[in-house]
PDB file of C-alpha atoms in Angstrom:
ATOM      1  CA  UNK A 562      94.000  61.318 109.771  1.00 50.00           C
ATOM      2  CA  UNK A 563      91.541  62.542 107.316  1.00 48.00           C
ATOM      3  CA  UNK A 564      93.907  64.680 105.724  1.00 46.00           C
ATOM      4  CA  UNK A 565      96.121  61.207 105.021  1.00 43.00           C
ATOM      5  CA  UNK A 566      93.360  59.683 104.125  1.00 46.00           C
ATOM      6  CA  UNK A 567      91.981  62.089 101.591  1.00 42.00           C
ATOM      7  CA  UNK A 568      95.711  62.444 100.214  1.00 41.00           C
ATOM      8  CA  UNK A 569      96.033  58.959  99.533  1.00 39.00           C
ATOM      9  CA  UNK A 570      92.218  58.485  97.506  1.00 39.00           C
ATOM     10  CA  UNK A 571      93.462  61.809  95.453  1.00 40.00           C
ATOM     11  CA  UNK A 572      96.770  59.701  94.826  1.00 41.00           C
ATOM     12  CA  UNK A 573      95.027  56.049  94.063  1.00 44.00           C
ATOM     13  CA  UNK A 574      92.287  58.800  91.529  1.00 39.00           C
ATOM     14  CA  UNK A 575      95.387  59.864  89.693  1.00 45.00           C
ATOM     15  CA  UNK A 576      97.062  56.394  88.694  1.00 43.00           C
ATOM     16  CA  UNK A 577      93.121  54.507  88.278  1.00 41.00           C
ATOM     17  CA  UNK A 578      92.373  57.571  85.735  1.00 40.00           C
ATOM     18  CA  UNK A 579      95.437  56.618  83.209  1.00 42.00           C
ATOM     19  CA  UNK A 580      94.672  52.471  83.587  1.00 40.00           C
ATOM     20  CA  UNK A 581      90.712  53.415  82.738  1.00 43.00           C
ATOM     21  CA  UNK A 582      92.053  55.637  80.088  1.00 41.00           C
ATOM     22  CA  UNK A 583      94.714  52.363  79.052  1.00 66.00           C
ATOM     23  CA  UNK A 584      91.810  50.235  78.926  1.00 60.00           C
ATOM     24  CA  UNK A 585      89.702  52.287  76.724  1.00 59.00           C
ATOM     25  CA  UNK A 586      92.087  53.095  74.238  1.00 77.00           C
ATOM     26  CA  UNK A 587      92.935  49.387  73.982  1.00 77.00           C
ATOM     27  CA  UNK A 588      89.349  48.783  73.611  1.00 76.00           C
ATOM     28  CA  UNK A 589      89.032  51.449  70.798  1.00 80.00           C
ATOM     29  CA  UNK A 590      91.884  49.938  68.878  1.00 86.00           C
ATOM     30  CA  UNK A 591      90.115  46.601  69.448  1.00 84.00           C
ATOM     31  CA  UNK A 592      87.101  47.698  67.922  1.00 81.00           C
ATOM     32  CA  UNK A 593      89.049  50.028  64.894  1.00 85.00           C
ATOM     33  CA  UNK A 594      90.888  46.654  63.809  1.00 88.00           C
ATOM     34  CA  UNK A 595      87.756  44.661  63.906  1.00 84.00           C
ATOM     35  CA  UNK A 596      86.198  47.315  61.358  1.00 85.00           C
ATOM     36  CA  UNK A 597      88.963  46.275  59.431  1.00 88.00           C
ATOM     37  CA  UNK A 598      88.820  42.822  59.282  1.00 88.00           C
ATOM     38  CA  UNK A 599      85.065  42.925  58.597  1.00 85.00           C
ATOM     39  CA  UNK A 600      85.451  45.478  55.851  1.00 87.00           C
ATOM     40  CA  UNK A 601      87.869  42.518  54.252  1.00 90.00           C
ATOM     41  CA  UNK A 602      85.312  40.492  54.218  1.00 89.00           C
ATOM     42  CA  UNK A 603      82.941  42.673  52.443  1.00 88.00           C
ATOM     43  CA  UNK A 604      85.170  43.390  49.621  1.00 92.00           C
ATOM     44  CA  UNK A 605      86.038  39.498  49.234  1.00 91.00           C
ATOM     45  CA  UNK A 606      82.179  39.085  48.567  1.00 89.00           C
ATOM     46  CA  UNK A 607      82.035  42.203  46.320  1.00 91.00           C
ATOM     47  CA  UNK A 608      84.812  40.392  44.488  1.00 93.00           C
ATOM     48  CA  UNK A 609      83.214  36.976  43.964  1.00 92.00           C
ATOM     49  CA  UNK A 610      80.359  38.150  42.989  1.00 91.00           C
ATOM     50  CA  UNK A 611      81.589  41.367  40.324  1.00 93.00           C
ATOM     51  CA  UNK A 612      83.861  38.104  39.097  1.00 93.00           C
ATOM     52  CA  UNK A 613      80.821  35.558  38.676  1.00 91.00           C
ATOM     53  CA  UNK A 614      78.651  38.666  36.778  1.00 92.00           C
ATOM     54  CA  UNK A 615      81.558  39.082  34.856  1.00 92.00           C
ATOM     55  CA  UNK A 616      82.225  35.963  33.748  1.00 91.00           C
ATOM     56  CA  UNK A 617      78.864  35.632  32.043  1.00 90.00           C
ATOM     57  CA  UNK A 618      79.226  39.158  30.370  1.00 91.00           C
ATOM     58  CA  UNK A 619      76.484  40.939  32.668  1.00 92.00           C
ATOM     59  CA  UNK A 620      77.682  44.759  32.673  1.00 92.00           C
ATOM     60  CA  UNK A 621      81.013  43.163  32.424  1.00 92.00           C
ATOM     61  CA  UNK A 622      82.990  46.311  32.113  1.00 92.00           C
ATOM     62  CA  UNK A 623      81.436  47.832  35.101  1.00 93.00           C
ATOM     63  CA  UNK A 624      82.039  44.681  37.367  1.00 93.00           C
ATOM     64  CA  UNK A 625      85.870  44.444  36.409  1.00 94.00           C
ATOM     65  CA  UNK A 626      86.076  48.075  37.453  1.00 94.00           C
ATOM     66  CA  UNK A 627      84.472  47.114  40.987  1.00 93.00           C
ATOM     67  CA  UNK A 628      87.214  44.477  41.126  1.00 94.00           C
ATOM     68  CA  UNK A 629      90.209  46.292  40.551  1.00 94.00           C
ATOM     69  CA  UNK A 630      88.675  49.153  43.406  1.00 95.00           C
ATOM     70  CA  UNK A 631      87.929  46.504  45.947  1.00 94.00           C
ATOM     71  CA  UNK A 632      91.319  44.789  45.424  1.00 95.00           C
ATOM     72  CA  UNK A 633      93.227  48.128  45.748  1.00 95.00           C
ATOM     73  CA  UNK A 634      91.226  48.762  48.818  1.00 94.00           C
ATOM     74  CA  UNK A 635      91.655  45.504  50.197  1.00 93.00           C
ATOM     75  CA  UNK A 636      95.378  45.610  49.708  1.00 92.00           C
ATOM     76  CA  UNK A 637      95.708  49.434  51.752  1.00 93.00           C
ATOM     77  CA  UNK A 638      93.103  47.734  54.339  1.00 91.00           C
ATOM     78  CA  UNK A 639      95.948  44.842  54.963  1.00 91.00           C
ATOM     79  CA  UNK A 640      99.222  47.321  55.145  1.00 91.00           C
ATOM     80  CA  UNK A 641      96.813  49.259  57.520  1.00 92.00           C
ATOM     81  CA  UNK A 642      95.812  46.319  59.457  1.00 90.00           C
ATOM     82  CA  UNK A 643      99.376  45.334  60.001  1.00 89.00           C
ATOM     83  CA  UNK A 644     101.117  48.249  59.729  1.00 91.00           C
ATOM     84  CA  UNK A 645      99.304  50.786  61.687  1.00 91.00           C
ATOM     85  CA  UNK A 646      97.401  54.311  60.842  1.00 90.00           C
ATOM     86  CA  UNK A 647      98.917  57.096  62.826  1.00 89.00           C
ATOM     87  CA  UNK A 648      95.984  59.708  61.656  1.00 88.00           C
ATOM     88  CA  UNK A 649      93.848  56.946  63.009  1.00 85.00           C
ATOM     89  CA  UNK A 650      95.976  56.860  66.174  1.00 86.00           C
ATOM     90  CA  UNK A 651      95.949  52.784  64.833  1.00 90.00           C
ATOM     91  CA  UNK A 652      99.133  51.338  66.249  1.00 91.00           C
ATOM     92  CA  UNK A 653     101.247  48.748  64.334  1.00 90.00           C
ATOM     93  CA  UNK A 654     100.280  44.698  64.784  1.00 88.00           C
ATOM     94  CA  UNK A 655     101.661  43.304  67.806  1.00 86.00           C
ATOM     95  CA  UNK A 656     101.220  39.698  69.297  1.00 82.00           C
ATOM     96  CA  UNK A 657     101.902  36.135  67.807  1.00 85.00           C
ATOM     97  CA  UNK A 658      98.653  35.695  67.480  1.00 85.00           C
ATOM     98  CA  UNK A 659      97.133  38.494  66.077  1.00 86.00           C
ATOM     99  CA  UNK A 660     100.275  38.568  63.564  1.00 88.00           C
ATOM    100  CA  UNK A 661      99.730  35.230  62.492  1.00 89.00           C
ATOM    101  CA  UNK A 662      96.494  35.581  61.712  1.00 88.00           C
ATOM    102  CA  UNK A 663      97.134  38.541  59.717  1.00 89.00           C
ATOM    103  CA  UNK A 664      99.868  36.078  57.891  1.00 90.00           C
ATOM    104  CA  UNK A 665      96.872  33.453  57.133  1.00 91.00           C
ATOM    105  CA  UNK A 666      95.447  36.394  55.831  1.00 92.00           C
ATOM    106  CA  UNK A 667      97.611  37.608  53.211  1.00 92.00           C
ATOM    107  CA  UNK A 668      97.770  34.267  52.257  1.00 93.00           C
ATOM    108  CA  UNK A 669      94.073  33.651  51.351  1.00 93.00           C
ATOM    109  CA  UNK A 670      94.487  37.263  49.684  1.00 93.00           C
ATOM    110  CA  UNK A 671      97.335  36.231  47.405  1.00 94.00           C
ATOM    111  CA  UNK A 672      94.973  33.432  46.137  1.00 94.00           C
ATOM    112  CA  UNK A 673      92.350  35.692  45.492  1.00 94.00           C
ATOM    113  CA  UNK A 674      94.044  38.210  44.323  1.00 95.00           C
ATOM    114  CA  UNK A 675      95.702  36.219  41.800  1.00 94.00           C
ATOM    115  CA  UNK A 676      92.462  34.715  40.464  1.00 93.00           C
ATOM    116  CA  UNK A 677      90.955  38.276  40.622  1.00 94.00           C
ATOM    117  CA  UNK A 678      93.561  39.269  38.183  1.00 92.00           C
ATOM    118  CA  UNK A 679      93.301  36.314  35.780  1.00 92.00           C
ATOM    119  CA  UNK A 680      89.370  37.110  35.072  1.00 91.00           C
ATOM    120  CA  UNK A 681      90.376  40.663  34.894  1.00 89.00           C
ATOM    121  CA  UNK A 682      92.973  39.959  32.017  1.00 87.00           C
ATOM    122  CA  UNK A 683      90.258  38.445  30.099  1.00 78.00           C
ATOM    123  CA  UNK A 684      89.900  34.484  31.628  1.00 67.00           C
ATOM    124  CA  UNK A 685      86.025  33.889  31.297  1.00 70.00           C
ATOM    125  CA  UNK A 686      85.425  30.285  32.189  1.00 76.00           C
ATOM    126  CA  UNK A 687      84.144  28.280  35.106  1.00 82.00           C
ATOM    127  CA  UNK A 688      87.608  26.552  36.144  1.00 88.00           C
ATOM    128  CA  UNK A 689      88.933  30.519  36.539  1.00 88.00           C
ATOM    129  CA  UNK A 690      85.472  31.375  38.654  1.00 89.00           C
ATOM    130  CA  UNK A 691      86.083  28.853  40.431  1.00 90.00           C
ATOM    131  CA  UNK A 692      89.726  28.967  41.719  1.00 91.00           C
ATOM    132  CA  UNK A 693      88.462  32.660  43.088  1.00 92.00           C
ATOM    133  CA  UNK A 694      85.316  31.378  44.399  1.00 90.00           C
ATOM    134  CA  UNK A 695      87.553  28.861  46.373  1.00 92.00           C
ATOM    135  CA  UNK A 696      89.749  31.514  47.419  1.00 92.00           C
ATOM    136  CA  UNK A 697      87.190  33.972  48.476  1.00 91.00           C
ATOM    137  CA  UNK A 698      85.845  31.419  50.903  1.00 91.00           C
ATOM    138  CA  UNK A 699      89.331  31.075  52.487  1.00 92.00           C
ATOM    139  CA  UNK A 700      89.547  34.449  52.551  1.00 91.00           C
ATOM    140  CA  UNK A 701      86.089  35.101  54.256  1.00 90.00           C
ATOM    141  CA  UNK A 702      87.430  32.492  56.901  1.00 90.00           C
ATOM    142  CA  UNK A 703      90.314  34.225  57.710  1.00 90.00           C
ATOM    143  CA  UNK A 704      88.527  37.710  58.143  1.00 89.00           C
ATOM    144  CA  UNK A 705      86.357  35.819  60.634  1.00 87.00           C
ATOM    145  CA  UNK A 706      88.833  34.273  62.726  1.00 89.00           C
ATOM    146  CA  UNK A 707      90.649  38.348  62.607  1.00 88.00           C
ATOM    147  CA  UNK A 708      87.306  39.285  64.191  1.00 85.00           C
ATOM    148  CA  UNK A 709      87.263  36.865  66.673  1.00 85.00           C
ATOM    149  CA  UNK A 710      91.113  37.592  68.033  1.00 85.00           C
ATOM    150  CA  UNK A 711      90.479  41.452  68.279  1.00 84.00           C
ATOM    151  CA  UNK A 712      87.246  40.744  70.498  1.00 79.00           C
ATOM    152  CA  UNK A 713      89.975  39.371  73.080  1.00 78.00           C
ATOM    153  CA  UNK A 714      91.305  42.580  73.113  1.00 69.00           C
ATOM    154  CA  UNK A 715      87.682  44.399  73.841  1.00 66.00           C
ATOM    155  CA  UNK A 716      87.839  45.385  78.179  1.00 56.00           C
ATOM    156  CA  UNK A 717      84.127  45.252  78.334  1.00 54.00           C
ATOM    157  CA  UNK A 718      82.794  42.476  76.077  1.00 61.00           C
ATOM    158  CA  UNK A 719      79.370  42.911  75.343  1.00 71.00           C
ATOM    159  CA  UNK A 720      77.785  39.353  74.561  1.00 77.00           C
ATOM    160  CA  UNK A 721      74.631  40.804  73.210  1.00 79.00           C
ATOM    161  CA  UNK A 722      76.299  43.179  71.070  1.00 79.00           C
ATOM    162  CA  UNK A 723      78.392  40.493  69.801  1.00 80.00           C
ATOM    163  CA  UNK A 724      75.397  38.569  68.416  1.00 84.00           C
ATOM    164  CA  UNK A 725      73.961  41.103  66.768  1.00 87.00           C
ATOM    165  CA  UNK A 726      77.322  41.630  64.658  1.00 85.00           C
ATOM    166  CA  UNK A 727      77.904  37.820  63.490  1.00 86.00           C
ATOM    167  CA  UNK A 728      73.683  37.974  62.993  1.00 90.00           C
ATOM    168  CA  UNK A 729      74.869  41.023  60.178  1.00 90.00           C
ATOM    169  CA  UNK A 730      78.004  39.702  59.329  1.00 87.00           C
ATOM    170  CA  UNK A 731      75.710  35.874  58.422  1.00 90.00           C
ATOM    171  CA  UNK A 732      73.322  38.251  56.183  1.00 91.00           C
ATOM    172  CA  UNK A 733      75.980  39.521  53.768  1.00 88.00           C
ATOM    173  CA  UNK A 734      77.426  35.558  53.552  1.00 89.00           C
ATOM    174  CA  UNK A 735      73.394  34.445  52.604  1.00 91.00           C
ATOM    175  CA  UNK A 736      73.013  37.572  50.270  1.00 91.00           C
ATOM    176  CA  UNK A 737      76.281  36.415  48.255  1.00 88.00           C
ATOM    177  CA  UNK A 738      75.091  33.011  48.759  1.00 90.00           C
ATOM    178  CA  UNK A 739      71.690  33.487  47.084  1.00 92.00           C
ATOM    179  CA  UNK A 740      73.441  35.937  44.012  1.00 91.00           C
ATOM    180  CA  UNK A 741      76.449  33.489  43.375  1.00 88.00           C
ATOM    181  CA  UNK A 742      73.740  30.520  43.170  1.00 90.00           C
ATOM    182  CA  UNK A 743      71.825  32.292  40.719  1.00 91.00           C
ATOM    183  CA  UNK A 744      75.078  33.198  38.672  1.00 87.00           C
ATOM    184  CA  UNK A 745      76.026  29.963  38.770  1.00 85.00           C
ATOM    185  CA  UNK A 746      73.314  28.521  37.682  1.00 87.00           C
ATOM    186  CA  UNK A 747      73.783  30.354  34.251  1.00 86.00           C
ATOM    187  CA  UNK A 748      77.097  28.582  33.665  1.00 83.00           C
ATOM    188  CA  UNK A 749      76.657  25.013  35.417  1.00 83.00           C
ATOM    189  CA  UNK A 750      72.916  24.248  36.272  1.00 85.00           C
ATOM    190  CA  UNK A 751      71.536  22.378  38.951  1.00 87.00           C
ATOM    191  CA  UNK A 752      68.403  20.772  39.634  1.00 89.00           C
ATOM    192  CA  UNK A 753      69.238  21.790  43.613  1.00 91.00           C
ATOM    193  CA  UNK A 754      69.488  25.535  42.887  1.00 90.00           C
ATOM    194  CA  UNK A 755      65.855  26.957  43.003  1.00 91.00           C
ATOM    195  CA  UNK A 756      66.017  24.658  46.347  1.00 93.00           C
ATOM    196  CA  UNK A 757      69.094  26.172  47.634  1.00 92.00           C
ATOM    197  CA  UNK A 758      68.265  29.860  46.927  1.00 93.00           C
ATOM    198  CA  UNK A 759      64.708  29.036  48.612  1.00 93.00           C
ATOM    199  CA  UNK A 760      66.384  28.040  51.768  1.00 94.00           C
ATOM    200  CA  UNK A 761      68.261  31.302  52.116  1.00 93.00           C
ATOM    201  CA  UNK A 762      65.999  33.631  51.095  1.00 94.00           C
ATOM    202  CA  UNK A 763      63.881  32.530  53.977  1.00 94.00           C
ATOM    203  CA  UNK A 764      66.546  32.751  56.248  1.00 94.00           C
ATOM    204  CA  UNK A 765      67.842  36.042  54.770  1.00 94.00           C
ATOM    205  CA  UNK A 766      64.162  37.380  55.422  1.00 93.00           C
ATOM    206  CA  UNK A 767      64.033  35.869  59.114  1.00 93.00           C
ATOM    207  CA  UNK A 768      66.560  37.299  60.298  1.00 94.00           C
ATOM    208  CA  UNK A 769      66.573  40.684  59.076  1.00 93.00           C
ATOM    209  CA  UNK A 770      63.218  40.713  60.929  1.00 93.00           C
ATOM    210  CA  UNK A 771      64.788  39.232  64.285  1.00 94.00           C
ATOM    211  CA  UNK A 772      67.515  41.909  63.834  1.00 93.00           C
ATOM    212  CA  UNK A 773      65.164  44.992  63.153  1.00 93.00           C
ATOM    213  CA  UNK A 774      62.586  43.555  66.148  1.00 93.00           C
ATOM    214  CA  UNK A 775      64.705  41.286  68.031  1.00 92.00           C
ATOM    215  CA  UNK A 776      64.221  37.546  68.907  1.00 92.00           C
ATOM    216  CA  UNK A 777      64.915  36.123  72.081  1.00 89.00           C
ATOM    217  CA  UNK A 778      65.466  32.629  70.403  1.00 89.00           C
ATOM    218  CA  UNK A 779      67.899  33.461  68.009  1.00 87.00           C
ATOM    219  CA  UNK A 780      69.232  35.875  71.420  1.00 88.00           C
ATOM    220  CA  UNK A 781      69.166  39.515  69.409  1.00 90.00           C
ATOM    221  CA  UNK A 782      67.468  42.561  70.713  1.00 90.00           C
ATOM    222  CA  UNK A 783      66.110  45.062  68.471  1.00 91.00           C
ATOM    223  CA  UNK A 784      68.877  48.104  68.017  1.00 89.00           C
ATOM    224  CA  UNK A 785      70.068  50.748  70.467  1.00 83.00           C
ATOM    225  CA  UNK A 786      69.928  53.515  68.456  1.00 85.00           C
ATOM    226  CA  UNK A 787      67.692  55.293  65.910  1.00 90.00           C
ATOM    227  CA  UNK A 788      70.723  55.678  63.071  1.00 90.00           C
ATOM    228  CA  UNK A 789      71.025  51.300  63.549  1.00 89.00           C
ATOM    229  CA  UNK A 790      67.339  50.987  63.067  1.00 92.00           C
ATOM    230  CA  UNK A 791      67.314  53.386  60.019  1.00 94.00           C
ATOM    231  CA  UNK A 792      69.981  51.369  58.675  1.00 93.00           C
ATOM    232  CA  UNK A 793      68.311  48.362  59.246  1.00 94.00           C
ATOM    233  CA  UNK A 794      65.390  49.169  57.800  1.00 94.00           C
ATOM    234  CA  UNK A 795      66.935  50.211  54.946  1.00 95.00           C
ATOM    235  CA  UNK A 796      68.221  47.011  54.146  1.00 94.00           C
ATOM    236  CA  UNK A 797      64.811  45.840  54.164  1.00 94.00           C
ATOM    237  CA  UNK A 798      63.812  47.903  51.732  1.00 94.00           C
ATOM    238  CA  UNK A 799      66.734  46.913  49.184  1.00 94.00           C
ATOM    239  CA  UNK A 800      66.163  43.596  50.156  1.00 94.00           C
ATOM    240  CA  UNK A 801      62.289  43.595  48.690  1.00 92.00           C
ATOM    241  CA  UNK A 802      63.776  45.121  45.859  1.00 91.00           C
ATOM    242  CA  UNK A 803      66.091  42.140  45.094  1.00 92.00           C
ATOM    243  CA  UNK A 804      63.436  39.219  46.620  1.00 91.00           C
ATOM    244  CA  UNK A 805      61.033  40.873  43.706  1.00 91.00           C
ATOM    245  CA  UNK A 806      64.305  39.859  41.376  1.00 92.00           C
ATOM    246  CA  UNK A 807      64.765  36.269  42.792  1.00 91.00           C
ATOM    247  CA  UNK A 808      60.966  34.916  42.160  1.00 90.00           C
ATOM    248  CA  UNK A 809      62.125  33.788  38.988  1.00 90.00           C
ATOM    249  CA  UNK A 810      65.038  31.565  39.948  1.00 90.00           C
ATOM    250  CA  UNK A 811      63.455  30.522  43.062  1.00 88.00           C
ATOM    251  CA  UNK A 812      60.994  28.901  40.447  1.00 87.00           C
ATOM    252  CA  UNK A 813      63.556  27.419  38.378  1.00 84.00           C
ATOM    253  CA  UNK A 814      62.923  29.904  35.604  1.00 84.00           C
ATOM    254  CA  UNK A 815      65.564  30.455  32.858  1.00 82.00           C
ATOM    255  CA  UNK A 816      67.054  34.249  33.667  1.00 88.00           C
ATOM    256  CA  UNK A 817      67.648  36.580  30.743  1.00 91.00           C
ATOM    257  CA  UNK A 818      70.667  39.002  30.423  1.00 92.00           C
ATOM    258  CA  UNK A 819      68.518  41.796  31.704  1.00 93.00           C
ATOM    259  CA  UNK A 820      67.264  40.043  34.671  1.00 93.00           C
ATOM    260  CA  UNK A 821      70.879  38.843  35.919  1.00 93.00           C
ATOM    261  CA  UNK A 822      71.583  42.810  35.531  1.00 94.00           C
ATOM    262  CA  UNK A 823      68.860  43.549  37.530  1.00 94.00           C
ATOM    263  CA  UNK A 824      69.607  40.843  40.337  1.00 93.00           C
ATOM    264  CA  UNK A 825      73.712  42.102  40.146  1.00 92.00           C
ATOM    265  CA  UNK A 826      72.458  45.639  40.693  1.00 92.00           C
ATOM    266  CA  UNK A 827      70.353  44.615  43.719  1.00 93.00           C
ATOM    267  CA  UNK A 828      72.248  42.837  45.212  1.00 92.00           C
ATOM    268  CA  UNK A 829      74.879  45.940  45.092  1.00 89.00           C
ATOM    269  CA  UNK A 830      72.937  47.906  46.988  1.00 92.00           C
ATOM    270  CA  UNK A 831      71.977  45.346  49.542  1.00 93.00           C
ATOM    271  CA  UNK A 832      75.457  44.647  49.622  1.00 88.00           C
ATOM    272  CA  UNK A 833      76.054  48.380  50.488  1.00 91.00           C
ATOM    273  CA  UNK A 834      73.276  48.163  52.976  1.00 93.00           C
ATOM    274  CA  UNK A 835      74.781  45.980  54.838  1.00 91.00           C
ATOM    275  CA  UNK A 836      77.676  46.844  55.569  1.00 89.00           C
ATOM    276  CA  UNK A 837      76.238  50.469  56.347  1.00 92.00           C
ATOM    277  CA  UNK A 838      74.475  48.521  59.163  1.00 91.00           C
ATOM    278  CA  UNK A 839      77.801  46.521  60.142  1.00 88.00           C
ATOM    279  CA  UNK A 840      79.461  50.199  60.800  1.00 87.00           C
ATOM    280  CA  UNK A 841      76.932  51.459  62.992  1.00 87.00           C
ATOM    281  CA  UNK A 842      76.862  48.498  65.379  1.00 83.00           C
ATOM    282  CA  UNK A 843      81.253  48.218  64.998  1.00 78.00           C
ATOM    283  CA  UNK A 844      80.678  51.928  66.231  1.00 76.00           C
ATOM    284  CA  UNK A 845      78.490  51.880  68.990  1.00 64.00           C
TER     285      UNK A 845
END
């Protein structure tokens, strides 16, 4: 009887081991596509805002470059997405779901990518900044809603976790928020700016404090891991950098040409920051 019984927990060992093995590799696929989509959203933002610099001749030449990289890299992010990587081991698309929100996808891109090109074949005024301004914010959508699907797919969902990525993926939408007011304010002004760019910067600054320490209101716990902290902390540094920048336009101040190169640098590396800190936590 033992013998049988033994026989038959070896047996049950050997089909549970492949299903575990299903489920993690399903999970890791989960987690490789949602890389992905975030990444898309970072280069939208690093799109908008090159364009916006551009458009008021900051480093102009420079910013169109970082356009035409982040579009190519946007567009080989998509056929990946959809596609498949085999020296990822990233299997094609599958599911109606997940395919049609790759569709709404491509759709926001076209938009974009259209406008991107317009202001890189010379268009320079506000109507142009703003058609891609419109269409990065569809865009951004999109990526978030391909974020949201591929969690489905995740076999262990960890809620806390979760948080802590939307808490990231919020800082690089108030960072762009805070540059593109700025820039904007050079070609249309508005009495509600210094306001506006007040408002975030205090959030910006909250929460990268609740992410590096945790807060149990906003529901984040400080990070896991020493590289996630590092990163996190480095942020904070290239965000005092830029905040030093801001003072002026928080105050309402008229910017000169070499201060709206010093804020579109800043906000670069911030930008770079963050999404250094978005890959660790995808990762872990």
């Amino acid at each position: 009887m033992r013998f049988f019984r033994l026989f038959f927990l070896l047996l049950g060992l050997c089909f549970a081991d492949p299903l575990r093995a299903s489920e993690a590799d399903r999970a890791q696929i989960a987690m490789q596509r949602m890389e992905i989509a975030a990444r898309q959203e970072f280069l939208g933002q690093r799109i908008a805002t090159a364009a916006c610099f551009a458009t008021l001749a900051i480093d102009r030449a420079a910013q169109l470059r970082r356009i035409g990289v982040s579009l190519a890299q946007f567009e080989d992010s998509l056929d990946q997405l959809e596609h498949g990587d085999p020296t990822k081991d990233l299997p094609p698309l599958r599911g109606a779901m997940s395919l049609a929100s790759v569709h709404e996808t491509r759709l926001a891109w076209s938009r974009l990518h259209a406008a991107a090109e317009a202001i890189r074949n010379e268009a320079s005024d506000q109507a142009a900044l703003d058609r891609l301004l419109a269409a990065e914010t569809s865009l951004a959508g999109a990526s978030r809603s391909l974020i949201a699907v591929f969690e489905t797919d995740l076999s262990d969902p960890d809620p806390a976790r979760t948080r802590q990525i939307g808490a990231i993926g919020a800082q690089r939408r108030r960072g762009q928020a805070i540059v593109l007011a700025i820039c904007r304010q050079q070609i249309a002004p508005s009495p509600d700016a210094p306001t506006l760019i007040t408002t975030l910067t205090t959030s910006f600054e909250g929460t990268t404090f609740a992410l590096i320490r945790g807060d149990k209101n906003l529901g984040l716990s400080p990070p896991r891991d020493t590289k996630a902290r590092d990163a996190l902390l480095e942020t904070h540094y290239a965000w005092s950098d830029l905040r030093f920048l801001l003072a002026p336009a928080r105050e309402g101040r008229v910017l000169q040409a070499i201060d709206l190169y010093d804020i579109a640098q800043g906000y670069e590396a911030l930008l770079d920051r963050l999404d250094i800190v978005m890959a660790h936590y995808l990762e872990a």
